[in-house]
Amino acid sequence: MNRILSGIQPTAAMHLGNYLGAVRNWVGLQDSFETLYCVVDLHALTLPQNPAELRENSRTLAATLMAAGIDPRRSILFVQSSVPAHSELAWLFSCLTPLGWLNRMTQFKEKAGKHKEQAVLGLYSYPVLMAADILIYRATHVPVGEDQKQHLELTREIAGAFNYRYGREYFPLPEPQIFGSATRVMSLRDGTKKMSKSDSSDFSRINMTDDADTIALKIRKAKTDPLPLPAAPEDLEARPEADNLVHIYAALTHKPVAEVLAEFNEAPFSTFKSALTDIAVTALAPIAEEMRRLLADPGYVDGVLHEGGGKARAIADATLREVKEIMGILTPAGP
Ligand code: AMP
Ligand code: TRP
């Protein structure tokens, strides 16, 4: 059976990179797979969070996912921490994961920066929890943006290590699904850095909650170079900011990059930016509006997450029971 799991952190509002790189693909996959999507609040705790904001962000993110098209009748939508089996499996996996594998993770190096000694254990072991998120459901496919590729490779290695150690093909080796023309959306201020929730400048990203005026302003101020749009996709290669905006346009309109360039026929960036603004506002405004409508009734959103948590626990607890059995953990029977 094919089963999908993916997750997104409730650290701040969802941005265009999350949407084009991941969430929009999640929506399409609901028709052909059994799908589970989770708000990974335990991953968010790897960096300091304000408790009230974390709780609020988790609900807002769930509402944004629903507004973007995640349908609770077709997908299990839940909060990671409401399924304790994720954390328990992460411990069991941590006993199978060599430090050498974790030392290769580039995201840890980036996030820990120069202060590696002060970085918390959770930031370092984060990919083991991510492997547990996926494998507790024995998911076969994981739709993510390009930046998560290395974590998915580690997940496959951990699944393989378990299967090898216990001599059976218990866990599938999950396939990353990285697709669309914007698998890595870059910052609007610096075309060499990915668009991220943690960038200190709000002008670096378009949030799914931004109104039309804010989107227009951010696109107008987005960094570009003095040249007009090129005629051929190859000529974007050495121009990261131009390349990024064209890829965003291509992704939003579902057109190949070459077709977008042909359409603009070497126009100046001012012309292109105003077209991009229109496209972005048209795509995002209905999502923001639906999100606000959903959040007017927080009880409804919480109800969806509660129900999703129950369905997720039923699957996860069954896996955990089998894993414990395989690993030799005694589950004492009652009187
Ligand atoms: P995160 O915000 O780190 O929890 O990411 C949630 C999902 O969005 C993951 O699948 C990421 O790979 C994807 N994602 C995050 N940032 C970007 C980006 N700048 N471009 C494309 N995908 C992204
Ligand atoms: N690490 C992912 C990110 O930062 C989020 C995540 C956590 C995830 N668990 C996951 C993604 C499981 C896919 C599957 O983007």
Coordinates of C-alpha atoms and ligand atoms in Angstrom, one line a residue:
M1 CA 0.0 0.0 0.0
N2 CA 1.2 3.5 -0.8
R3 CA 1.0 5.9 2.1
I4 CA 2.2 9.5 2.2
L5 CA 3.4 11.5 5.3
S6 CA 4.8 15.0 5.4
G7 CA 5.2 17.7 8.0
I8 CA 5.6 21.4 8.4
Q9 CA 6.9 23.4 11.4
P10 CA 4.6 25.9 13.2
T11 CA 7.4 28.4 13.7
A12 CA 5.8 31.3 11.9
A13 CA 3.3 31.9 9.1
M14 CA 3.6 29.5 6.1
H15 CA 5.4 31.2 3.1
L16 CA 5.4 30.9 -0.6
G17 CA 8.4 28.5 -0.5
N18 CA 6.4 26.1 1.7
Y19 CA 3.5 26.3 -0.6
L20 CA 5.1 25.9 -3.9
G21 CA 7.8 23.5 -2.7
A22 CA 5.6 21.2 -0.6
V23 CA 2.0 22.0 0.4
R24 CA 0.6 22.5 -3.1
N25 CA 1.9 19.1 -4.0
W26 CA 0.4 17.6 -0.9
V27 CA -3.0 18.8 -2.0
G28 CA -2.8 17.0 -5.4
L29 CA -1.6 13.7 -3.8
Q30 CA -4.8 13.4 -1.8
D31 CA -6.5 11.8 -4.8
S32 CA -4.1 9.0 -5.3
F33 CA -2.6 8.1 -1.9
E34 CA -3.6 7.6 1.7
T35 CA -2.3 10.9 3.1
L36 CA -1.2 12.0 6.5
Y37 CA 0.0 15.6 7.1
C38 CA 1.3 16.9 10.4
V39 CA 2.1 20.2 12.1
V40 CA 5.5 19.3 13.6
D41 CA 5.5 21.3 16.8
L42 CA 8.1 19.1 18.5
H43 CA 10.5 20.0 15.6
A44 CA 9.7 23.7 16.2
L45 CA 11.0 23.3 19.8
T46 CA 14.5 22.7 18.5
L47 CA 14.7 26.6 18.5
P48 CA 13.4 28.7 21.4
Q49 CA 9.6 29.3 21.1
N50 CA 7.2 31.5 23.0
P51 CA 4.6 29.1 24.4
A52 CA 1.5 31.2 23.6
E53 CA 2.8 31.8 20.1
L54 CA 3.7 28.2 19.4
R55 CA 0.2 27.1 20.4
E56 CA -1.4 29.8 18.2
N57 CA 0.9 29.2 15.3
S58 CA 0.1 25.5 15.3
R59 CA -3.6 26.2 15.0
T60 CA -3.1 28.9 12.4
L61 CA -0.8 26.6 10.3
A62 CA -3.5 23.9 10.4
A63 CA -6.0 26.4 9.2
T64 CA -3.7 27.5 6.4
L65 CA -3.2 24.0 5.3
M66 CA -6.9 23.4 5.1
A67 CA -7.4 26.7 3.3
A68 CA -4.7 25.7 0.8
G69 CA -6.7 22.5 0.0
I70 CA -5.8 19.8 2.6
D71 CA -9.2 18.2 3.1
P72 CA -9.7 16.6 6.5
R73 CA -12.2 14.1 4.9
R74 CA -9.4 12.8 2.6
S75 CA -6.3 13.4 4.7
I76 CA -5.4 12.8 8.3
L77 CA -4.4 16.3 9.6
F78 CA -2.9 16.3 13.0
V79 CA -0.4 17.8 15.5
Q80 CA 2.8 15.8 15.9
S81 CA 2.9 15.9 19.7
S82 CA -0.6 14.5 19.9
V83 CA 0.9 11.1 18.8
P84 CA 3.4 10.2 21.5
A85 CA 4.6 7.2 19.5
H86 CA 6.7 9.5 17.3
S87 CA 8.9 10.5 20.2
E88 CA 9.1 6.9 21.5
L89 CA 10.1 5.5 18.1
A90 CA 12.7 8.4 17.8
W91 CA 14.4 7.1 21.0
L92 CA 14.4 3.5 19.6
F93 CA 15.9 4.8 16.3
S94 CA 18.5 6.9 18.2
C95 CA 19.9 3.7 19.4
L96 CA 20.5 2.6 15.8
T97 CA 21.8 5.8 14.3
P98 CA 25.6 6.3 14.3
L99 CA 26.8 9.8 15.2
G100 CA 28.7 9.8 11.9
W101 CA 25.4 9.9 10.0
L102 CA 24.1 12.9 12.0
N103 CA 27.5 14.7 11.6
R104 CA 26.9 14.9 7.9
M105 CA 23.6 16.9 8.2
T106 CA 24.0 20.3 6.6
Q107 CA 20.9 21.8 8.2
F108 CA 22.3 21.3 11.7
K109 CA 25.6 23.0 10.6
E110 CA 23.6 25.9 9.2
K111 CA 21.3 26.3 12.2
A112 CA 23.9 25.8 14.9
G113 CA 26.2 28.2 13.1
K114 CA 29.4 29.2 15.0
H115 CA 28.0 28.3 18.4
K116 CA 28.0 24.5 18.0
E117 CA 28.7 23.9 21.7
Q118 CA 25.6 25.9 22.7
A119 CA 23.3 24.1 20.2
V120 CA 20.8 21.9 21.9
L121 CA 20.7 18.1 21.6
G122 CA 17.2 18.2 19.9
L123 CA 18.6 20.3 17.0
Y124 CA 21.2 17.7 16.4
S125 CA 18.9 14.7 16.7
Y126 CA 16.1 16.4 14.8
P127 CA 16.5 14.1 11.7
V128 CA 16.0 11.0 13.9
L129 CA 12.6 12.4 15.0
M130 CA 11.8 13.2 11.4
A131 CA 12.6 9.6 10.5
A132 CA 10.3 8.4 13.2
D133 CA 7.5 10.8 12.0
I134 CA 7.7 9.0 8.6
L135 CA 8.4 5.4 9.6
I136 CA 5.8 5.2 12.5
Y137 CA 3.3 5.2 9.6
R138 CA 5.5 3.0 7.4
A139 CA 5.0 5.8 4.8
T140 CA 6.3 5.0 1.3
H141 CA 6.4 8.5 -0.1
V142 CA 7.3 11.8 1.4
P143 CA 6.6 15.1 -0.6
V144 CA 9.0 17.8 0.5
G145 CA 11.1 20.7 -0.8
E146 CA 14.6 20.2 -2.0
D147 CA 16.1 21.2 1.3
Q148 CA 14.8 18.1 3.0
K149 CA 16.5 15.6 0.6
Q150 CA 19.3 14.8 2.9
H151 CA 17.0 14.1 5.8
L152 CA 15.0 11.7 3.6
E153 CA 18.2 9.9 2.7
L154 CA 19.0 9.5 6.4
T155 CA 15.4 8.2 7.0
R156 CA 16.1 5.5 4.4
E157 CA 19.4 4.6 6.1
I158 CA 17.7 4.3 9.5
A159 CA 14.9 2.1 8.0
G160 CA 17.6 0.0 6.4
A161 CA 19.6 -0.2 9.6
F162 CA 16.5 -1.5 11.5
N163 CA 15.6 -4.0 8.8
Y164 CA 19.2 -5.3 8.7
R165 CA 19.7 -5.5 12.5
Y166 CA 16.4 -7.4 13.0
G167 CA 16.7 -9.4 9.8
R168 CA 13.4 -8.5 8.2
E169 CA 11.9 -6.0 5.7
Y170 CA 9.8 -4.3 8.3
F171 CA 10.1 -0.7 7.2
P172 CA 9.8 0.5 3.6
L173 CA 12.5 2.8 2.3
P174 CA 10.4 5.9 1.7
E175 CA 10.8 7.8 -1.5
P176 CA 11.2 11.6 -1.5
Q177 CA 8.8 13.3 -3.9
I178 CA 10.4 16.6 -4.9
F179 CA 8.6 18.1 -7.9
G180 CA 7.2 21.2 -9.5
S181 CA 9.2 24.2 -10.9
A182 CA 9.9 25.7 -7.5
T183 CA 11.4 22.9 -5.3
R184 CA 13.7 25.5 -3.8
V185 CA 12.2 29.0 -3.6
M186 CA 14.9 31.6 -2.7
S187 CA 14.8 34.7 -0.6
L188 CA 13.5 37.9 -2.3
R189 CA 16.5 39.8 -0.9
D190 CA 19.2 37.3 -1.7
G191 CA 18.9 34.8 -4.5
T192 CA 21.5 32.5 -3.0
K193 CA 19.6 31.9 0.3
K194 CA 16.4 29.9 0.6
M195 CA 13.2 31.6 1.5
S196 CA 12.7 30.7 5.2
K197 CA 10.5 31.4 8.1
S198 CA 13.5 32.3 10.2
D199 CA 15.0 35.0 8.0
S200 CA 15.0 38.2 10.1
S201 CA 13.7 40.3 7.2
D202 CA 10.0 39.9 6.4
F203 CA 10.8 41.3 2.9
S204 CA 12.7 38.2 2.2
R205 CA 9.5 36.1 1.9
I206 CA 5.9 36.2 0.8
N207 CA 3.7 34.9 3.6
M208 CA 0.4 33.1 2.9
T209 CA -1.2 35.6 5.2
D210 CA 0.1 38.8 3.4
D211 CA -2.6 41.0 1.9
A212 CA -2.4 42.3 -1.8
D213 CA -0.6 45.5 -0.9
T214 CA 2.0 43.8 1.1
I215 CA 2.6 41.2 -1.7
A216 CA 2.9 44.0 -4.3
L217 CA 5.4 45.9 -2.1
K218 CA 7.5 42.9 -1.5
I219 CA 7.7 42.0 -5.2
R220 CA 8.4 45.6 -6.2
K221 CA 11.3 45.7 -3.7
A222 CA 12.6 42.2 -4.5
K223 CA 16.2 42.3 -5.5
T224 CA 17.0 41.9 -9.3
D225 CA 19.8 42.9 -11.6
P226 CA 19.8 45.7 -14.1
L227 CA 19.3 43.5 -17.2
P228 CA 15.9 42.7 -18.8
L229 CA 14.5 39.1 -18.8
P230 CA 16.7 36.8 -20.9
A231 CA 15.3 34.9 -24.0
A232 CA 16.7 31.5 -22.9
P233 CA 16.4 29.6 -19.6
E234 CA 20.2 29.0 -19.6
D235 CA 20.8 32.7 -19.4
L236 CA 19.2 32.7 -16.0
E237 CA 21.8 30.5 -14.5
A238 CA 24.2 33.2 -13.4
R239 CA 21.4 35.5 -12.2
P240 CA 20.0 33.9 -9.0
E241 CA 17.4 36.6 -8.2
A242 CA 16.0 36.7 -11.8
D243 CA 16.0 32.9 -11.9
N244 CA 14.0 32.8 -8.6
L245 CA 11.3 35.2 -9.7
V246 CA 10.9 33.5 -13.1
H247 CA 10.6 30.1 -11.4
I248 CA 8.0 31.5 -9.0
Y249 CA 6.0 32.8 -11.9
A250 CA 6.3 29.5 -13.7
A251 CA 5.2 27.5 -10.7
L252 CA 2.2 29.8 -10.0
T253 CA 1.0 29.6 -13.6
H254 CA 2.0 25.9 -14.2
K255 CA 4.0 26.9 -17.2
P256 CA 7.5 25.8 -18.2
V257 CA 10.2 28.5 -17.7
A258 CA 10.9 28.6 -21.4
E259 CA 7.3 29.5 -22.1
V260 CA 7.3 32.2 -19.5
L261 CA 10.4 33.8 -21.0
A262 CA 8.9 33.6 -24.5
E263 CA 5.8 35.3 -23.2
F264 CA 7.7 38.3 -21.8
N265 CA 10.0 38.6 -24.8
E266 CA 13.0 40.2 -23.0
A267 CA 10.8 42.7 -21.1
P268 CA 12.3 44.8 -18.3
F269 CA 11.8 43.5 -14.8
S270 CA 9.3 46.3 -13.9
T271 CA 6.9 44.8 -16.4
F272 CA 7.5 41.3 -15.2
K273 CA 7.2 42.2 -11.6
S274 CA 3.7 43.7 -12.0
A275 CA 2.5 40.6 -13.9
L276 CA 4.0 38.5 -11.1
T277 CA 2.2 40.5 -8.5
D278 CA -1.2 40.0 -10.2
I279 CA -0.6 36.2 -10.5
A280 CA 0.6 35.9 -6.9
V281 CA -2.3 37.9 -5.5
T282 CA -4.8 35.9 -7.5
A283 CA -3.3 32.6 -6.2
L284 CA -2.8 33.6 -2.6
A285 CA -5.7 35.9 -1.7
P286 CA -8.4 33.2 -1.7
I287 CA -6.2 31.1 0.6
A288 CA -5.7 33.9 3.1
E289 CA -9.4 34.7 3.1
E290 CA -10.4 31.0 3.7
M291 CA -7.8 30.8 6.4
R292 CA -9.3 33.8 8.2
R293 CA -12.8 32.3 7.8
L294 CA -11.6 29.1 9.4
L295 CA -9.9 30.8 12.2
A296 CA -13.0 32.7 13.1
D297 CA -14.0 29.3 14.6
P298 CA -10.9 28.0 16.4
G299 CA -13.1 25.2 17.9
Y300 CA -13.7 23.8 14.4
V301 CA -9.9 23.7 13.6
D302 CA -9.1 22.1 17.0
G303 CA -11.9 19.5 16.3
V304 CA -10.3 18.6 13.0
L305 CA -6.9 18.2 14.7
H306 CA -8.3 16.2 17.5
E307 CA -10.0 13.8 15.2
G308 CA -6.9 13.6 13.0
G309 CA -4.8 12.8 16.1
G310 CA -7.1 9.9 17.0
K311 CA -6.8 8.4 13.5
A312 CA -3.0 8.9 13.5
R313 CA -2.6 7.3 16.9
A314 CA -4.4 4.2 15.8
I315 CA -1.9 3.6 13.0
A316 CA 1.2 4.7 15.0
D317 CA 0.4 2.7 18.1
A318 CA 0.0 -0.5 16.1
T319 CA 3.5 0.1 14.5
L320 CA 5.1 0.8 17.9
R321 CA 3.7 -2.4 19.3
E322 CA 5.2 -4.4 16.5
V323 CA 8.5 -2.6 16.7
K324 CA 8.7 -3.3 20.5
E325 CA 7.9 -6.9 19.9
I326 CA 10.7 -7.1 17.2
M327 CA 13.2 -5.4 19.4
G328 CA 12.5 -7.5 22.5
I329 CA 10.8 -5.0 24.7
L330 CA 8.7 -6.7 27.3
T331 CA 5.1 -5.6 27.4
P332 CA 3.9 -7.1 30.6
A333 CA 0.4 -8.5 30.6
G334 CA -1.9 -7.4 33.4
P335 CA -3.5 -9.7 36.1
Ligands
AMP1 P1 9.5 23.9 7.1 O1 9.0 25.3 7.0 O2 11.0 23.9 7.3 O3 8.8 23.1 8.1 O4 9.2 23.2 5.7 C1 8.0 22.6 5.4 C2 8.1 22.1 3.9 O5 8.3 23.2 3.0 C3 9.3 21.2 3.7 O6 8.8 20.2 2.8 C4 10.3 22.0 3.0 O7 11.2 21.3 2.2 C5 9.5 23.0 2.2 N1 10.2 24.3 2.1 C6 10.6 25.1 3.1 N2 11.3 26.2 2.6 C7 11.2 26.0 1.2 C8 11.7 26.8 0.1 N3 12.3 28.0 0.3 N4 11.5 26.4 -1.1 C9 10.8 25.2 -1.4 N5 10.4 24.4 -0.4 C10 10.6 24.8 0.9
TRP2 N1 12.1 18.7 8.7 C1 11.1 19.2 8.0 C2 11.3 20.7 7.6 O1 11.9 21.4 8.4 C3 9.7 19.1 8.6 C4 9.4 17.7 8.9 C5 9.4 17.1 10.2 C6 9.0 16.7 8.0 N2 9.0 15.8 10.1 C7 8.8 15.5 8.8 C8 8.8 16.7 6.6 C9 8.4 14.3 8.2 C10 8.5 15.5 6.0 C11 8.2 14.3 6.8 O2 10.8 21.1 6.6

